JSON list of C-alpha atoms in Angstrom, two decimals:
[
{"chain": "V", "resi": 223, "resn": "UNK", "atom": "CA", "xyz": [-4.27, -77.23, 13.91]},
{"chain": "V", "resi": 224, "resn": "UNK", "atom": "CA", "xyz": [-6.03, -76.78, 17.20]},
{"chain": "V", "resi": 225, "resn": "UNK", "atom": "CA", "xyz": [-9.61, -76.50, 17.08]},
{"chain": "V", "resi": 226, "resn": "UNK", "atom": "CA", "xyz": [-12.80, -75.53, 19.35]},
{"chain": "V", "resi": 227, "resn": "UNK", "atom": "CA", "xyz": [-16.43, -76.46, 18.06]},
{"chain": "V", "resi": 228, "resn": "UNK", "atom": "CA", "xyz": [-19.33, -75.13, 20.18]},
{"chain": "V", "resi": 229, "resn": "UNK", "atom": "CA", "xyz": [-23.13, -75.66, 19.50]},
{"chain": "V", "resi": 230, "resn": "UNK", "atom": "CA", "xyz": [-24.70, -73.24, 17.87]},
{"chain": "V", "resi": 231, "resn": "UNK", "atom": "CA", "xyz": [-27.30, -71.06, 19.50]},
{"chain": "V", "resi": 232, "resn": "UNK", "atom": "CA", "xyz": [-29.42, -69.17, 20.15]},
{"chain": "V", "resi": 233, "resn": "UNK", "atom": "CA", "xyz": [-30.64, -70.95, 23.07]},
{"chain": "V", "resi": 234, "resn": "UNK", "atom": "CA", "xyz": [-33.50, -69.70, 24.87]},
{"chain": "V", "resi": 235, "resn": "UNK", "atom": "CA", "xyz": [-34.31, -71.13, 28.23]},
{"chain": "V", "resi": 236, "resn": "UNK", "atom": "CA", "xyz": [-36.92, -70.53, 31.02]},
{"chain": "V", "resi": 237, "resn": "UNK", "atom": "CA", "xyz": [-35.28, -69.46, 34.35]},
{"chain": "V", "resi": 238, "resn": "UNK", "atom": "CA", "xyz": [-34.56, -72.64, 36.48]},
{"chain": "V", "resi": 239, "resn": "UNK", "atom": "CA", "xyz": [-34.15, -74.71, 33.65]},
{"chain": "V", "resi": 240, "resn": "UNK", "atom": "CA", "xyz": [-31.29, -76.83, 32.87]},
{"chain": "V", "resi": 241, "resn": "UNK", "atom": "CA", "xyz": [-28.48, -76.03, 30.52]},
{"chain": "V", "resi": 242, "resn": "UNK", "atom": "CA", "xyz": [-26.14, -77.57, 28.81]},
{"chain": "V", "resi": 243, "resn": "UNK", "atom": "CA", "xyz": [-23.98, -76.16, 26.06]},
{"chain": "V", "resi": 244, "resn": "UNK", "atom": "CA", "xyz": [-21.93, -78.61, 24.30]},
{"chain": "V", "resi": 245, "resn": "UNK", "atom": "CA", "xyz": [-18.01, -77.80, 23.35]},
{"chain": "V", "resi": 246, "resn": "UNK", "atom": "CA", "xyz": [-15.81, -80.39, 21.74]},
{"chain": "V", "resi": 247, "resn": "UNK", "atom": "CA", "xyz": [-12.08, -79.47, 20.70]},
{"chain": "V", "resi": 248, "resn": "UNK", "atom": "CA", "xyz": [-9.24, -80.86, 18.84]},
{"chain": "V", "resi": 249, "resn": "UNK", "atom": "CA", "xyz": [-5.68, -80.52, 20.08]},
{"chain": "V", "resi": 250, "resn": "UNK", "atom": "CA", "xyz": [-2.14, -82.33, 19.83]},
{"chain": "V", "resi": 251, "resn": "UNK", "atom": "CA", "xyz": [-0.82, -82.70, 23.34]},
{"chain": "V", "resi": 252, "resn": "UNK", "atom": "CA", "xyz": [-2.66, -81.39, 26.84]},
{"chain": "V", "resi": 253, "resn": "UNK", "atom": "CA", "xyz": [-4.13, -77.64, 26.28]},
{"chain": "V", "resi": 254, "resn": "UNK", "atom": "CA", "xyz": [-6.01, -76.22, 29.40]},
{"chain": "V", "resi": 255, "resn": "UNK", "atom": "CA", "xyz": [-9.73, -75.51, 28.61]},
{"chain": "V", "resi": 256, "resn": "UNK", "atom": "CA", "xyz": [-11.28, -72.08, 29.54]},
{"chain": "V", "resi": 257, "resn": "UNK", "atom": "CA", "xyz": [-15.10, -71.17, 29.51]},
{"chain": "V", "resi": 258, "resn": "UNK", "atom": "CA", "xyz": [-15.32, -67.40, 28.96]},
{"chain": "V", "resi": 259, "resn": "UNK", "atom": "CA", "xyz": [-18.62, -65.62, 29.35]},
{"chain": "V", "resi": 260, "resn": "UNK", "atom": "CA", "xyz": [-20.16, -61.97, 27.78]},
{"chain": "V", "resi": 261, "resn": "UNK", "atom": "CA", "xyz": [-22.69, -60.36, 28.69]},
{"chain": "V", "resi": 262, "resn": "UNK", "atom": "CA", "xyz": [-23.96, -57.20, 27.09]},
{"chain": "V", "resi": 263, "resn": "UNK", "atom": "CA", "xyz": [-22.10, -54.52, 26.09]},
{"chain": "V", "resi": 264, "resn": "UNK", "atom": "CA", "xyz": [-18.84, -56.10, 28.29]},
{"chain": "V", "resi": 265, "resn": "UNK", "atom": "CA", "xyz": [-15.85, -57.84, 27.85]},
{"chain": "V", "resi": 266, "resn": "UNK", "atom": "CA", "xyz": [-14.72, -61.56, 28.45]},
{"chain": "V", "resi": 267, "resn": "UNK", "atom": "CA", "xyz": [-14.89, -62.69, 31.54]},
{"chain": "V", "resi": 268, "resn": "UNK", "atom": "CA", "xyz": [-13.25, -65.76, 33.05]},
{"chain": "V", "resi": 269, "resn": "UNK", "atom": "CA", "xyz": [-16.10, -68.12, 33.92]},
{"chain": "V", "resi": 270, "resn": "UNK", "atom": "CA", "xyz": [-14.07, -71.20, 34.57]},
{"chain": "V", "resi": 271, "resn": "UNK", "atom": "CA", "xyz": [-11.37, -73.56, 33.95]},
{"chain": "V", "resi": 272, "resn": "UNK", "atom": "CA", "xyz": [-9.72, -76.82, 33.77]},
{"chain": "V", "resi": 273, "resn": "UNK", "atom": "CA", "xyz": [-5.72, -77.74, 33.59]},
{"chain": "V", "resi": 274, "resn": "UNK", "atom": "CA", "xyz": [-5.83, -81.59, 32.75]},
{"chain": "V", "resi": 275, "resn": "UNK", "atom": "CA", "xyz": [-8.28, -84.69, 31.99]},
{"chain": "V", "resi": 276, "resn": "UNK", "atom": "CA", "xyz": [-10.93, -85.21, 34.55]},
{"chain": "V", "resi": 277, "resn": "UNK", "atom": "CA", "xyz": [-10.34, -82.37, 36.19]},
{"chain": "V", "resi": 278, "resn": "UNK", "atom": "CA", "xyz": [-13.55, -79.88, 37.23]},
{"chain": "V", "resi": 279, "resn": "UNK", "atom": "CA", "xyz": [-14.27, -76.34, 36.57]},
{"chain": "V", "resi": 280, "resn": "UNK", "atom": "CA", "xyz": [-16.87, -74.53, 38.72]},
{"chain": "V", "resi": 281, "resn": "UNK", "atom": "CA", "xyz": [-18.08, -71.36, 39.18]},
{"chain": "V", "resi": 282, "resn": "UNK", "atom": "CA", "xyz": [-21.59, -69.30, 39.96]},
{"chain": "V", "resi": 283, "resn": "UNK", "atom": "CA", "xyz": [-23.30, -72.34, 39.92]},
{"chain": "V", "resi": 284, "resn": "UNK", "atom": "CA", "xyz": [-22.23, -73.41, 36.56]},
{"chain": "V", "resi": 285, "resn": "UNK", "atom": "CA", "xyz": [-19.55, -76.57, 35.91]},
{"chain": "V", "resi": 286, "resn": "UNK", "atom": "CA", "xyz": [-17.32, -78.53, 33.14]},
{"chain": "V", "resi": 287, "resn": "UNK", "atom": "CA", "xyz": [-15.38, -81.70, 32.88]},
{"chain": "V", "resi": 288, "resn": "UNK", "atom": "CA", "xyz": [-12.36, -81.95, 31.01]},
{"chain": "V", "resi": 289, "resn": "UNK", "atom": "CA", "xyz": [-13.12, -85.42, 29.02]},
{"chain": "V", "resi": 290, "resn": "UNK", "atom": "CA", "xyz": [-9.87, -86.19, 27.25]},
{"chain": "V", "resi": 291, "resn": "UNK", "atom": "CA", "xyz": [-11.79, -89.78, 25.65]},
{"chain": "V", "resi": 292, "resn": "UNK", "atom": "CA", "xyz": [-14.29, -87.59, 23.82]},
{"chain": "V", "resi": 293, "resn": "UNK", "atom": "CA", "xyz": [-12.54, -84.21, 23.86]},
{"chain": "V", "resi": 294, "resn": "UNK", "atom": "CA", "xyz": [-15.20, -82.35, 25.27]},
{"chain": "V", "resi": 295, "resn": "UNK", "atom": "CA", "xyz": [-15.73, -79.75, 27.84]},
{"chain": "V", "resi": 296, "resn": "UNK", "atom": "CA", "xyz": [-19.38, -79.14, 28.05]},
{"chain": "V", "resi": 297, "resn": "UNK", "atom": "CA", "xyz": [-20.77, -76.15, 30.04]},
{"chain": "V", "resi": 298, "resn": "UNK", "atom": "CA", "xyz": [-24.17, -77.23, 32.25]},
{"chain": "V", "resi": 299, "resn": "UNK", "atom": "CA", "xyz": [-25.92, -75.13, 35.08]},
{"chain": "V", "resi": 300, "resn": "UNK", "atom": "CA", "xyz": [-28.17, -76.96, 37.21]},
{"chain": "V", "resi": 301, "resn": "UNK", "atom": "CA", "xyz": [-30.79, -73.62, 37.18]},
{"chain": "V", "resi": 302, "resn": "UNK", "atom": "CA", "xyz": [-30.49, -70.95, 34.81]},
{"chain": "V", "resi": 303, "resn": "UNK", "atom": "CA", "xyz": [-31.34, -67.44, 35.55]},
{"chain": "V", "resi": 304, "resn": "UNK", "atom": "CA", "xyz": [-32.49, -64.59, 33.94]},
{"chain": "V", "resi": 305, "resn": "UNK", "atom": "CA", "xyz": [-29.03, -62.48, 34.91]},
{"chain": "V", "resi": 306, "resn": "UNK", "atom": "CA", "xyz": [-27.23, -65.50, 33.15]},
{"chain": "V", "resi": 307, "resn": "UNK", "atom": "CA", "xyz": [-28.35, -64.78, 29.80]},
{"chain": "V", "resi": 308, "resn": "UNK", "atom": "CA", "xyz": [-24.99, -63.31, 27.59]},
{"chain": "V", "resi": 309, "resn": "UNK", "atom": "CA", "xyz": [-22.59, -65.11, 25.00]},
{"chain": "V", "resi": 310, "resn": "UNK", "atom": "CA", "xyz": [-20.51, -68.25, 26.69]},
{"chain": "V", "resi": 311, "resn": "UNK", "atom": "CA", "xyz": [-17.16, -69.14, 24.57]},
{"chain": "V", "resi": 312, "resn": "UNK", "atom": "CA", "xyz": [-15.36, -72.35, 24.89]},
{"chain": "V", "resi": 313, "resn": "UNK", "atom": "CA", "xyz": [-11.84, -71.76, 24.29]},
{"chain": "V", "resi": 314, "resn": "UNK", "atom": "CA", "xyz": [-8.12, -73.61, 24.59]},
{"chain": "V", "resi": 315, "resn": "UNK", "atom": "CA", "xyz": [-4.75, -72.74, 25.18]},
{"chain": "V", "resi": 316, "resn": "UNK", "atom": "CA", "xyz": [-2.39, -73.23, 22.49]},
{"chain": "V", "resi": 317, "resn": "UNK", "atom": "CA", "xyz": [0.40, -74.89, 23.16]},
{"chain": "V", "resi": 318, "resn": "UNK", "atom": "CA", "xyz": [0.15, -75.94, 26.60]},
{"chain": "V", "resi": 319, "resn": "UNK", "atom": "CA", "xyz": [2.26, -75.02, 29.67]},
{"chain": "V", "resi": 320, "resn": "UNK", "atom": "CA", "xyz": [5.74, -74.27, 28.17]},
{"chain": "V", "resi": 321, "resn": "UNK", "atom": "CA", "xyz": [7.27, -70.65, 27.71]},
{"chain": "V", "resi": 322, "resn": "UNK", "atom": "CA", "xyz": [5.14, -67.56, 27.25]},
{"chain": "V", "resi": 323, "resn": "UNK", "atom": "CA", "xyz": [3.93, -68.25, 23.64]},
{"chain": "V", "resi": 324, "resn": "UNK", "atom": "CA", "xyz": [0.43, -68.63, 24.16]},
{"chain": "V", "resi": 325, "resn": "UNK", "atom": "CA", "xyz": [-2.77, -68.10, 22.38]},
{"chain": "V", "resi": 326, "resn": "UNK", "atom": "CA", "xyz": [-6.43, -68.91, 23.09]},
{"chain": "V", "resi": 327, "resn": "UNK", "atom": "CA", "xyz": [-8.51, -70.58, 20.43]},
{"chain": "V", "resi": 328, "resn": "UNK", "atom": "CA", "xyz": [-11.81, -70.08, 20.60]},
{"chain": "V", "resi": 329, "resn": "UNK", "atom": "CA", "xyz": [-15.27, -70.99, 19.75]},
{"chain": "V", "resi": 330, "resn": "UNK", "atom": "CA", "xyz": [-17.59, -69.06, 17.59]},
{"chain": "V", "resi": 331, "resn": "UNK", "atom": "CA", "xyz": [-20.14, -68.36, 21.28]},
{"chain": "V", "resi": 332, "resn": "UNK", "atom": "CA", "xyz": [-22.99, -69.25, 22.48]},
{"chain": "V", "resi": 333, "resn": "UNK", "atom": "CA", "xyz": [-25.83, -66.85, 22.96]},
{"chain": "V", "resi": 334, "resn": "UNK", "atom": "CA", "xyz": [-28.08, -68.12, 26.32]},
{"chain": "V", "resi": 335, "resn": "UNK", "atom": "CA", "xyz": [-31.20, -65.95, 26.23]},
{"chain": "V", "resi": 336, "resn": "UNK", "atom": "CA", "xyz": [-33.12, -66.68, 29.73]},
{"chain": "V", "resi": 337, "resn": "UNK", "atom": "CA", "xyz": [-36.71, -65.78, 30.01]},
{"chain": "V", "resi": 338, "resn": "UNK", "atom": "CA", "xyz": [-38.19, -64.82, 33.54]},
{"chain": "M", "resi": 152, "resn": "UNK", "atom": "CA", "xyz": [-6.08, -54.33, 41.56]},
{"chain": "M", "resi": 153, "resn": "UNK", "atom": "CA", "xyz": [-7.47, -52.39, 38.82]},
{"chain": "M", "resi": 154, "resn": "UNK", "atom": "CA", "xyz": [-8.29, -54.68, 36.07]},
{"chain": "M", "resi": 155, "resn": "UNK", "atom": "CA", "xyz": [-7.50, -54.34, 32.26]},
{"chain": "M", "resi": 156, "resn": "UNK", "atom": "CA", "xyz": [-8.49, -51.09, 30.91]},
{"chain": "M", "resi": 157, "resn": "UNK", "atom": "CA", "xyz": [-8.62, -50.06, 26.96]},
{"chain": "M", "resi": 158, "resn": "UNK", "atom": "CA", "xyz": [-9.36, -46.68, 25.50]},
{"chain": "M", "resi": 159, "resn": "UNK", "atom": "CA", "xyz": [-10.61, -45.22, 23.71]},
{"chain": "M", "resi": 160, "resn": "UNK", "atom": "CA", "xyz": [-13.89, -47.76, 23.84]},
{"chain": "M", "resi": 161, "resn": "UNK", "atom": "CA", "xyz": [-15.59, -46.34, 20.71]},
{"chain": "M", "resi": 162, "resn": "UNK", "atom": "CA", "xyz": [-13.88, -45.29, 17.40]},
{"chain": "M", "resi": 163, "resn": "UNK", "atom": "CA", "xyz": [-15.27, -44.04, 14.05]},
{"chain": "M", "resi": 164, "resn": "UNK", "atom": "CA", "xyz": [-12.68, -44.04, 11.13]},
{"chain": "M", "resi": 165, "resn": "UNK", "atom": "CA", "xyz": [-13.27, -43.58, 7.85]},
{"chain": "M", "resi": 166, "resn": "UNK", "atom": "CA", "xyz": [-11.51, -46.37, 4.81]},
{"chain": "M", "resi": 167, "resn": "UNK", "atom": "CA", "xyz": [-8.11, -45.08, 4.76]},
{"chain": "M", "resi": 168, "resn": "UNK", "atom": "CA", "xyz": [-7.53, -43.46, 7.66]},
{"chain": "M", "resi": 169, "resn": "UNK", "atom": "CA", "xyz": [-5.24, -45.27, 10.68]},
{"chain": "M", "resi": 170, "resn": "UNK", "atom": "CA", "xyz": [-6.26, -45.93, 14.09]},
{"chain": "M", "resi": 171, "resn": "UNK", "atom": "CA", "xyz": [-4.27, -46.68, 17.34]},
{"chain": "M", "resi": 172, "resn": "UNK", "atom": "CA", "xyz": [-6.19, -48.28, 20.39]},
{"chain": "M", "resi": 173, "resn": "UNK", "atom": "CA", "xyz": [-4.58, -48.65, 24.01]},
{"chain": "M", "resi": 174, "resn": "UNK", "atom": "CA", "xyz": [-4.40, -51.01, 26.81]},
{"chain": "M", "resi": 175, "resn": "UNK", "atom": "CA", "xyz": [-3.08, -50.92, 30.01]},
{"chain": "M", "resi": 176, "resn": "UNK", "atom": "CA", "xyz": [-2.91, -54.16, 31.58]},
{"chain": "M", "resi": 177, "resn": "UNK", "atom": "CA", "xyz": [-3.39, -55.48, 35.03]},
{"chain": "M", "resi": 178, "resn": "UNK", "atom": "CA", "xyz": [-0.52, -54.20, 37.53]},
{"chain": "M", "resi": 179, "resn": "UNK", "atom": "CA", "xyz": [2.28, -56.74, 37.73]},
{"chain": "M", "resi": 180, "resn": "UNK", "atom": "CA", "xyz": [0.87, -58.79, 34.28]},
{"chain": "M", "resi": 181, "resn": "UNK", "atom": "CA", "xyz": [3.72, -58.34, 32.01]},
{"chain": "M", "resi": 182, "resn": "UNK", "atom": "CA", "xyz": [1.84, -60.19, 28.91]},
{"chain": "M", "resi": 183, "resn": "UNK", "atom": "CA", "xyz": [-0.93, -58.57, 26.86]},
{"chain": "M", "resi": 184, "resn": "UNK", "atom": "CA", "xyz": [-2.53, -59.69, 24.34]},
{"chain": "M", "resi": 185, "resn": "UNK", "atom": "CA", "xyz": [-4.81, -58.73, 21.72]},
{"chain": "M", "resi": 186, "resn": "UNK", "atom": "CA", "xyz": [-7.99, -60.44, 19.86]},
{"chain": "M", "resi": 187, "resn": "UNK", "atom": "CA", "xyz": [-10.18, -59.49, 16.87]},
{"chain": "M", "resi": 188, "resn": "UNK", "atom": "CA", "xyz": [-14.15, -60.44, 17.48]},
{"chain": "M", "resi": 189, "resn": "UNK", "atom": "CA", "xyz": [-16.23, -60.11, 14.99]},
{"chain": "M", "resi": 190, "resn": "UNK", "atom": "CA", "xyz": [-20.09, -61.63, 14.00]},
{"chain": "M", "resi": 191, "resn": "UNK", "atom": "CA", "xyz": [-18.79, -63.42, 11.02]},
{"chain": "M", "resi": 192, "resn": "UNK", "atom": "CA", "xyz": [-15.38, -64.86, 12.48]},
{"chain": "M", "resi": 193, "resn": "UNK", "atom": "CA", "xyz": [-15.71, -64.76, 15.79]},
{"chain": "M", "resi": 194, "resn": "UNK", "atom": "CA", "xyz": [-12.57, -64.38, 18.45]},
{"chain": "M", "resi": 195, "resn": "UNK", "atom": "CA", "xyz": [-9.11, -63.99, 16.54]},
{"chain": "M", "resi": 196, "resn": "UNK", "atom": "CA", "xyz": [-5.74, -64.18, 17.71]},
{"chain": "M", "resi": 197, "resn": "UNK", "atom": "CA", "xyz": [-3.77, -60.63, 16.64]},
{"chain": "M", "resi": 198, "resn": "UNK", "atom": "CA", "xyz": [-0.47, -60.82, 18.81]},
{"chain": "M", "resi": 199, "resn": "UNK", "atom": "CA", "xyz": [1.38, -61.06, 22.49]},
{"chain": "M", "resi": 200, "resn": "UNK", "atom": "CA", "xyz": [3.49, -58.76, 23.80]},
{"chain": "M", "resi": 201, "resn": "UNK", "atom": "CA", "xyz": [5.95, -59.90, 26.60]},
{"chain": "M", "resi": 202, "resn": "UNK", "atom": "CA", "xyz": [8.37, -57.58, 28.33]},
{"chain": "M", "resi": 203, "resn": "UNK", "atom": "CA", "xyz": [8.59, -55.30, 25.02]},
{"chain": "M", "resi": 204, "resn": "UNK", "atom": "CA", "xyz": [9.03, -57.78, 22.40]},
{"chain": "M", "resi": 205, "resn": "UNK", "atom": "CA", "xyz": [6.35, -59.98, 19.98]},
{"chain": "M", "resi": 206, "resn": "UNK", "atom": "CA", "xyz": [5.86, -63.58, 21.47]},
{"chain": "M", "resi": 207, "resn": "UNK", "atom": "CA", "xyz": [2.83, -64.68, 19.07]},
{"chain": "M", "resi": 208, "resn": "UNK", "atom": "CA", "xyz": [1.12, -63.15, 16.12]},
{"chain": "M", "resi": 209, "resn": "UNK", "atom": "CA", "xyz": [-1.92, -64.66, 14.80]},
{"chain": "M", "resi": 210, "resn": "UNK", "atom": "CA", "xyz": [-2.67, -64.58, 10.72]},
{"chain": "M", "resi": 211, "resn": "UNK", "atom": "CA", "xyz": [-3.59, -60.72, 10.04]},
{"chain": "M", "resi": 212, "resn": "UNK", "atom": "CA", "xyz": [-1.92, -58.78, 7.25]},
{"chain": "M", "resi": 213, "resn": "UNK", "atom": "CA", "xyz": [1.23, -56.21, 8.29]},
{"chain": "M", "resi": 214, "resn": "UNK", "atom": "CA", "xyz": [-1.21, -53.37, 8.27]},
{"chain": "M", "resi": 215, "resn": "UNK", "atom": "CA", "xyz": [-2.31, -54.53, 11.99]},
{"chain": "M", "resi": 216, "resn": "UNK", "atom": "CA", "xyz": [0.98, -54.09, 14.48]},
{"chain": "M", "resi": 217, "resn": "UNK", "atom": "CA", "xyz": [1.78, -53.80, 18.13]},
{"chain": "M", "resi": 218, "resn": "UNK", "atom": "CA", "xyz": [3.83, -52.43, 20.31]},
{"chain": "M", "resi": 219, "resn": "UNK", "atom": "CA", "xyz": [4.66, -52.58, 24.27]},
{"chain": "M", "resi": 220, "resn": "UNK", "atom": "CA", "xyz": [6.12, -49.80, 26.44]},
{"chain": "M", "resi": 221, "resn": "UNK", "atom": "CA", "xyz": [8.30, -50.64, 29.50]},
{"chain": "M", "resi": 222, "resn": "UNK", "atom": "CA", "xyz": [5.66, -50.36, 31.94]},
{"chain": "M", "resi": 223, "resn": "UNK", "atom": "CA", "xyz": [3.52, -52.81, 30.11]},
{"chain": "M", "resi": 224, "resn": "UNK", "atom": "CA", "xyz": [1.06, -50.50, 28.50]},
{"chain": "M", "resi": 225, "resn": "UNK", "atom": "CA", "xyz": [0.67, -51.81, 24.44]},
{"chain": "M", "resi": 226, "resn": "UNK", "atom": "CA", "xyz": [-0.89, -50.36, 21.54]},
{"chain": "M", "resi": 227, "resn": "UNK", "atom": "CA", "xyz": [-1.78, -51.68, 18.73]},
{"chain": "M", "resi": 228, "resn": "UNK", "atom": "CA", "xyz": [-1.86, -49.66, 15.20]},
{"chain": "M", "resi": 229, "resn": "UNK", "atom": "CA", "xyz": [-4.36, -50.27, 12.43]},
{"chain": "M", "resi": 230, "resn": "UNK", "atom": "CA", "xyz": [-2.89, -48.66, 8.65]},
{"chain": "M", "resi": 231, "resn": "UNK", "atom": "CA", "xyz": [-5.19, -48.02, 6.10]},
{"chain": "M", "resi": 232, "resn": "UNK", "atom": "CA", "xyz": [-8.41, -48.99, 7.33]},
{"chain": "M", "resi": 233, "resn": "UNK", "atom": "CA", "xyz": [-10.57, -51.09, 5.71]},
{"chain": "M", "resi": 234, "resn": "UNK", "atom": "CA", "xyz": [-14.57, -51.55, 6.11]},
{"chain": "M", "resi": 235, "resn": "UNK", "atom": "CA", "xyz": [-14.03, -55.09, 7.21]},
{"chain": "M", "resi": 236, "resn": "UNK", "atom": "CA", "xyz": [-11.76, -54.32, 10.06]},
{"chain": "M", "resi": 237, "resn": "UNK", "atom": "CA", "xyz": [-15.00, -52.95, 11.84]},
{"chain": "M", "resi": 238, "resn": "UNK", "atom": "CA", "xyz": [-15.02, -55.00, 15.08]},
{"chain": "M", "resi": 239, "resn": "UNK", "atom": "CA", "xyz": [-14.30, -55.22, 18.71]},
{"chain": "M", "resi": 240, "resn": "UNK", "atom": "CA", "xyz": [-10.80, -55.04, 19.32]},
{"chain": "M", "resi": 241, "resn": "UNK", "atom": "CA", "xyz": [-9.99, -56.78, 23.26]},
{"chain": "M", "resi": 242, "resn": "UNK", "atom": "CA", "xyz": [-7.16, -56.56, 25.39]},
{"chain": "M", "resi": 243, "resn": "UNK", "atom": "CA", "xyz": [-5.70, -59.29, 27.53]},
{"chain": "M", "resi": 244, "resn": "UNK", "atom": "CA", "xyz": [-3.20, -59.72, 30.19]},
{"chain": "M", "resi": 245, "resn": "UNK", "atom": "CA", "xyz": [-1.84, -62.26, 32.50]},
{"chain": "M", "resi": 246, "resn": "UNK", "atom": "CA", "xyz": [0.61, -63.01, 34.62]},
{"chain": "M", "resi": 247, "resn": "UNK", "atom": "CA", "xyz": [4.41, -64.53, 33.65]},
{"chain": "M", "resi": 248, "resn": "UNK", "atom": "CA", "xyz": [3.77, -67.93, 33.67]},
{"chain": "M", "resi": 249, "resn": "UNK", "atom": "CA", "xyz": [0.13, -68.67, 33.78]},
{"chain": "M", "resi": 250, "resn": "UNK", "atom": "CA", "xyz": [-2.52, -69.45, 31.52]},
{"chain": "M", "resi": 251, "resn": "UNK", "atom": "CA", "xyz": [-5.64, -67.58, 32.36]},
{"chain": "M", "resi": 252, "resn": "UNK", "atom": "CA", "xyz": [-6.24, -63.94, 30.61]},
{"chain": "M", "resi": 253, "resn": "UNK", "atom": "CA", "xyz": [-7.53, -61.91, 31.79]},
{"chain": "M", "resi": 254, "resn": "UNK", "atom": "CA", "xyz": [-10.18, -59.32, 30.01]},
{"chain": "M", "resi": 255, "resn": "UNK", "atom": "CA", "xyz": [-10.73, -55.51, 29.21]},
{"chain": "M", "resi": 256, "resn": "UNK", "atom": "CA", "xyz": [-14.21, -54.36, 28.21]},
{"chain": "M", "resi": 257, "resn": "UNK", "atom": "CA", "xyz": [-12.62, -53.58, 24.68]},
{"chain": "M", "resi": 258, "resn": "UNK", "atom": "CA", "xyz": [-12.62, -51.06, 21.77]},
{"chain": "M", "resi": 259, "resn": "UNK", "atom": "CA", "xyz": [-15.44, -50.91, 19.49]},
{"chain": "M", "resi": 260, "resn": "UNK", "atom": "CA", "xyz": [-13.94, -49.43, 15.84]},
{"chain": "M", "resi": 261, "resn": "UNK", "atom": "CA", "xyz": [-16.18, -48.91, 12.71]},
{"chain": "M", "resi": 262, "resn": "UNK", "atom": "CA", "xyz": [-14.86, -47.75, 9.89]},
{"chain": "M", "resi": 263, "resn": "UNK", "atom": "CA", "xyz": [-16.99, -46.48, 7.20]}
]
């Protein structure tokens, strides 16, 4: 079945720094790729999206390419800051875009700690 | 537009007893879903509700069920709690059609 593997954290970064935080999937036909993000205490929120290979998400600063040839859709952020730090999920739609059934699958998160 | 709200957002239970959580979803989103987190097993799938009737149900035994009223508001029911059903129970809606959910801040049950 469909499949989302994030890296594992923690990961602990100095504000500015770069980050990248890797998510590789496996799916049969073309799911749309989501990168939620939670910060403390909160729900999920939408932090970005892509519908098809090659396309870009973006959002606050932070961006991911849907690579169909190596099924990723890594997360990177050019400067990290300290109001970034939470739990970042990679996650898929089931199923693609026909009817209403629909699930996300999700990764198991990624906890970004930034440090001032 | 309001966004998706749950209640109650904090639940004690004791093993045994049954719990029922609420979520109102964002005006004009007819689909809600619902998701399990937990430490150990992360986000999982429980169900969609669209326009009243089941869509999707994920792998949880019958004791966890769902229902959706006519104005889009869905509960779900937990029977005869158990100590590993202790977790963050989230909400989700969206619109007819389109992929992205959308959040509530979620319900936070323990059972003990």
């Amino acid at each position: 079945g469909n499949s989302v593997t994030q890296m594992e954290g923690p990961v602990t970064l100095s504000e500015e720094a770069f980050l990248t935080i890797n998510c590789t999937y496996t799916a049969t036909g073309y799911p749309s790729l989501f990168w939620y993000v939670q910060y403390p205490g909160e729900g999920l929120q939408l932090l970005l999206k892509a519908t098809k290979a090659d396309d870009k998400g973006s959002n606050k600063g932070f961006e991911a390419t849907y690579r169909k040839e190596t099924t990723s859709f890594h997360l990177e952020k050019g400067s990290v800051q300290v109001s970034d730090s939470a739990v970042y999920f990679c996650a898929l739609s089931d199923e693609g875009w026909a009817g209403n059934n629909r699930k996300l699958i999700w990764g198991l998160g990624t906890s970004l700690a930034v440090n001032p | 537009k309001a966004g998706v709200t749950q209640t109650p957002r904090y639940l004690i239970k004791t093993r045994g007893q049954q719990v029922t959580l609420s979520c109102s979803p964002i005006s004009g989103h007819r689909s809600v879903s619902w998701y399990q987190q937990t430490p150990g097993q992360g986000l999982q799938f429980l169900f969609e509700y669209f326009s009243e009737t089941q869509r999707n149900k994920g792998n949880f035994p019958g004791r966890f069920s769902g229902r959706q009223f006519s104005n889009s508001r869905s509960e779900m029911n937990v029977s005869t709690l158990e100590l590993g059903d202790s977790a963050l129970y989230l909400c989700a809606s969206r619109n007819q059609g389109a992929e992205t959910q959308y959040f509530g801040p979620g319900t936070r049950l323990l059972v003990l």
